[in-house]
Each structure stands twice: as structure tokens, then as C-alpha cells.
GROMACS .gro file of C-alpha atoms in nm:
model
  179
    1UNK     CA    1  11.702  12.586  11.406
    2UNK     CA    2  11.657  12.216  11.321
    3UNK     CA    3  11.560  12.139  11.681
    4UNK     CA    4  11.310  12.427  11.683
    5UNK     CA    5  11.146  12.297  11.366
    6UNK     CA    6  11.124  11.948  11.513
    7UNK     CA    7  10.964  12.088  11.833
    8UNK     CA    8  10.713  12.280  11.620
    9UNK     CA    9  10.628  11.964  11.428
   10UNK     CA   10  10.575  11.772  11.752
   11UNK     CA   11  10.355  12.054  11.879
   12UNK     CA   12  10.155  12.030  11.558
   13UNK     CA   13  10.113  11.657  11.608
   14UNK     CA   14   9.997  11.722  11.966
   15UNK     CA   15   9.750  11.982  11.837
   16UNK     CA   16   9.622  11.724  11.591
   17UNK     CA   17   9.558  11.482  11.878
   18UNK     CA   18   9.338  11.722  12.077
   19UNK     CA   19   9.036  11.729  11.845
   20UNK     CA   20   9.086  11.366  11.754
   21UNK     CA   21   9.050  11.258  12.115
   22UNK     CA   22   8.687  11.367  12.079
   23UNK     CA   23   8.646  11.116  11.797
   24UNK     CA   24   8.748  10.816  12.005
   25UNK     CA   25   8.484  10.546  11.992
   26UNK     CA   26   8.583  10.233  12.178
   27UNK     CA   27   8.921  10.129  12.037
   28UNK     CA   28   8.907  10.327  11.715
   29UNK     CA   29   9.006  10.673  11.602
   30UNK     CA   30   8.838  10.841  11.312
   31UNK     CA   31   9.048  10.832  10.995
   32UNK     CA   32   8.811  11.089  10.846
   33UNK     CA   33   8.894  11.341  11.120
   34UNK     CA   34   9.268  11.277  11.092
   35UNK     CA   35   9.280  11.296  10.713
   36UNK     CA   36   9.058  11.605  10.710
   37UNK     CA   37   9.279  11.783  10.960
   38UNK     CA   38   9.593  11.701  10.761
   39UNK     CA   39   9.433  11.830  10.439
   40UNK     CA   40   9.329  12.154  10.614
   41UNK     CA   41   9.673  12.212  10.768
   42UNK     CA   42   9.869  12.126  10.452
   43UNK     CA   43   9.643  12.228  10.161
   44UNK     CA   44   9.933  12.279   9.918
   45UNK     CA   45  10.063  11.922   9.963
   46UNK     CA   46   9.924  11.679   9.706
   47UNK     CA   47   9.829  11.337   9.835
   48UNK     CA   48   9.863  10.995   9.682
   49UNK     CA   49   9.649  10.703   9.798
   50UNK     CA   50   9.796  10.370   9.900
   51UNK     CA   51   9.636  10.210   9.592
   52UNK     CA   52   9.786  10.469   9.360
   53UNK     CA   53  10.131  10.427   9.514
   54UNK     CA   54  10.110  10.047   9.493
   55UNK     CA   55  10.020  10.072   9.123
   56UNK     CA   56  10.305  10.318   9.062
   57UNK     CA   57  10.560  10.096   9.234
   58UNK     CA   58  10.442   9.795   9.033
   59UNK     CA   59  10.467   9.978   8.698
   60UNK     CA   60  10.812   9.918   8.544
   61UNK     CA   61  10.744  10.189   8.283
   62UNK     CA   62  10.724  10.467   8.542
   63UNK     CA   63  11.029  10.604   8.718
   64UNK     CA   64  11.023  10.486   9.078
   65UNK     CA   65  10.965  10.766   9.330
   66UNK     CA   66  11.203  10.828   9.617
   67UNK     CA   67  11.018  10.710   9.928
   68UNK     CA   68  11.098  10.919  10.236
   69UNK     CA   69  10.998  10.769  10.571
   70UNK     CA   70  10.958  11.067  10.802
   71UNK     CA   71  10.955  10.876  11.130
   72UNK     CA   72  11.209  10.827  11.408
   73UNK     CA   73  11.474  10.559  11.361
   74UNK     CA   74  11.311  10.305  11.602
   75UNK     CA   75  10.987  10.332  11.403
   76UNK     CA   76  11.173  10.286  11.073
   77UNK     CA   77  11.377   9.996  11.211
   78UNK     CA   78  11.057   9.809  11.305
   79UNK     CA   79  10.929   9.823  10.947
   80UNK     CA   80  10.906  10.047  10.642
   81UNK     CA   81  10.817  10.043  10.275
   82UNK     CA   82  11.073   9.868  10.056
   83UNK     CA   83  11.361  10.093   9.945
   84UNK     CA   84  11.242  10.383  10.163
   85UNK     CA   85  11.494  10.620  10.316
   86UNK     CA   86  11.453  10.725  10.679
   87UNK     CA   87  11.458  11.103  10.719
   88UNK     CA   88  11.451  11.294  11.045
   89UNK     CA   89  11.152  11.534  11.036
   90UNK     CA   90  11.388  11.821  11.119
   91UNK     CA   91  11.623  11.748  10.828
   92UNK     CA   92  11.706  12.020  10.579
   93UNK     CA   93  11.588  11.941  10.225
   94UNK     CA   94  11.933  12.022  10.086
   95UNK     CA   95  12.082  11.741  10.296
   96UNK     CA   96  11.882  11.483  10.098
   97UNK     CA   97  12.091  11.512   9.780
   98UNK     CA   98  11.786  11.455   9.559
   99UNK     CA   99  11.729  11.637   9.231
  100UNK     CA  100  11.437  11.877   9.266
  101UNK     CA  101  11.251  11.725   8.971
  102UNK     CA  102  11.267  11.369   9.111
  103UNK     CA  103  10.930  11.224   9.216
  104UNK     CA  104  10.915  11.200   9.597
  105UNK     CA  105  10.654  11.037   9.821
  106UNK     CA  106  10.667  11.109  10.193
  107UNK     CA  107  10.502  10.902  10.465
  108UNK     CA  108  10.505  10.861  10.843
  109UNK     CA  109  10.259  10.687  11.077
  110UNK     CA  110   9.933  10.858  10.978
  111UNK     CA  111  10.050  11.140  10.751
  112UNK     CA  112  10.100  11.448  10.969
  113UNK     CA  113  10.479  11.450  11.004
  114UNK     CA  114  10.524  11.352  10.641
  115UNK     CA  115  10.283  11.624  10.519
  116UNK     CA  116  10.483  11.882  10.715
  117UNK     CA  117  10.804  11.752  10.559
  118UNK     CA  118  10.649  11.745  10.210
  119UNK     CA  119  10.547  12.109  10.258
  120UNK     CA  120  10.906  12.190  10.352
  121UNK     CA  121  11.034  12.011  10.040
  122UNK     CA  122  10.790  12.200   9.818
  123UNK     CA  123  10.898  12.530   9.975
  124UNK     CA  124  11.260  12.436   9.895
  125UNK     CA  125  11.172  12.396   9.528
  126UNK     CA  126  11.099  12.025   9.495
  127UNK     CA  127  10.840  12.002   9.218
  128UNK     CA  128  10.701  11.648   9.238
  129UNK     CA  129  10.627  11.575   9.604
  130UNK     CA  130  10.326  11.387   9.737
  131UNK     CA  131  10.225  11.269  10.081
  132UNK     CA  132  10.095  10.914  10.127
  133UNK     CA  133   9.739  10.943  10.255
  134UNK     CA  134   9.700  10.728  10.567
  135UNK     CA  135  10.076  10.665  10.553
  136UNK     CA  136  10.228  10.339  10.678
  137UNK     CA  137   9.939  10.260  10.914
  138UNK     CA  138   9.688  10.244  10.628
  139UNK     CA  139   9.943  10.069  10.402
  140UNK     CA  140   9.993   9.798  10.665
  141UNK     CA  141   9.623   9.767  10.749
  142UNK     CA  142   9.560   9.691  10.382
  143UNK     CA  143   9.813   9.406  10.398
  144UNK     CA  144  10.063   9.574  10.169
  145UNK     CA  145  10.429   9.467  10.192
  146UNK     CA  146  10.662   9.591  10.464
  147UNK     CA  147  11.030   9.527  10.521
  148UNK     CA  148  11.294   9.573  10.789
  149UNK     CA  149  11.669   9.515  10.794
  150UNK     CA  150  11.586   9.147  10.855
  151UNK     CA  151  11.369   9.109  10.544
  152UNK     CA  152  10.992   9.088  10.528
  153UNK     CA  153  10.811   9.250  10.822
  154UNK     CA  154  10.455   9.214  10.946
  155UNK     CA  155  10.432   9.467  11.230
  156UNK     CA  156  10.447   9.847  11.247
  157UNK     CA  157  10.575  10.061  11.532
  158UNK     CA  158  10.259  10.213  11.689
  159UNK     CA  159  10.416  10.558  11.761
  160UNK     CA  160  10.206  10.576  12.080
  161UNK     CA  161   9.933  10.380  12.253
  162UNK     CA  162   9.668  10.620  12.121
  163UNK     CA  163   9.790  10.637  11.760
  164UNK     CA  164   9.855  10.264  11.762
  165UNK     CA  165   9.478  10.212  11.783
  166UNK     CA  166   9.469  10.304  11.413
  167UNK     CA  167   9.666   9.989  11.337
  168UNK     CA  168   9.501   9.652  11.307
  169UNK     CA  169   9.595   9.478  11.633
  170UNK     CA  170   9.770   9.203  11.433
  171UNK     CA  171   9.987   9.469  11.264
  172UNK     CA  172  10.079   9.655  11.584
  173UNK     CA  173  10.431   9.600  11.714
  174UNK     CA  174  10.461   9.528  12.086
  175UNK     CA  175  10.741   9.783  12.125
  176UNK     CA  176  10.686  10.004  12.424
  177UNK     CA  177  10.635  10.368  12.335
  178UNK     CA  178  10.727  10.670  12.542
  179UNK     CA  179  10.458  10.900  12.407
   0.00000   0.00000   0.00000
């Protein structure tokens, strides 16, 4: 069942790529097309902007949200948001051991995998779940802080050569992708 869900999520990501390929212009993809498609496919998932999340994380009066990085381990190992937990997209919400009223923010590369996971969390009864609009690619492009097991990080795993075009070239890791 978990494998089937993961395959469906990958198929969804592939379906997302098809119309986006029409928006290629030189070396750039259209964030507007990507974000619009994610909003249409996951209308029940609230979004939080990178600015809003940065303000929240900086506010000591607000309870810190649980940050769930919904990317593969090699992507997470390259860099992630500070104190984020890596979660396999096919994971069952019950396996997270998080109270259902805890604030949760999901993110991935651009927001598709994390929106799908946020939708799954909401269906499982989690009440305060948001997806990070633009996800780690936008966060990094804005120069916001990243970490890895080695401390501060500057680069982000590109997921694939196509999706990596959404990253500032100075933020793109040189890790070879298989997609």
C-alpha cells in the first residue's frame, strides 16, 4: 500500500511536469504555472509563504511548528531547514508520533510532494497543517538559512536537471540526479 501511494505521488509529479514543459523559456520554469497547478490539485491544503514561515520561526512567543521535509534522504542530506524531520512521501501519518493539534509545515523541492503529504495528514485528522509555497527551492533562492548534518549549508539538491532550473545556479548542488 505504501509503495502504491508513493508510485501515485511520483505519477502526479510527472503529470505536473507535462504542462510545465510548455512553460520553459530558456533556463527558467514558470513558478506561476507550478504554484497554480499545486493549488488546483490540492485546494484543501492551506499554504504558508516563505516570509510568513520565517517570521513564525523567529517569533519566540509562537509555538514552533514541526517542519516535515517530504523529500528523499539524499535530498534531505544535502540540505534542509533547521530542525526539519525527513519523511518519506509514502509514510503513514500515524508513524509520525505527532499530536494532531500540533502545527505542522510540510515542504519538498517545489511543493508538490509536500502538498500531497499535507493532504494525507489533513485526511488523517491533523488540524493545523500548511504547505510551504515554493518549498525549499524558493526558501534557498531567497537566501534563507539551510543546514545539513555538517552545519550550515548553501546548496540544495536539484531533484532533477529540469526541476533544478528553478534553483539559482549558485544554490544548485552538483549532485548527479537519476530523474
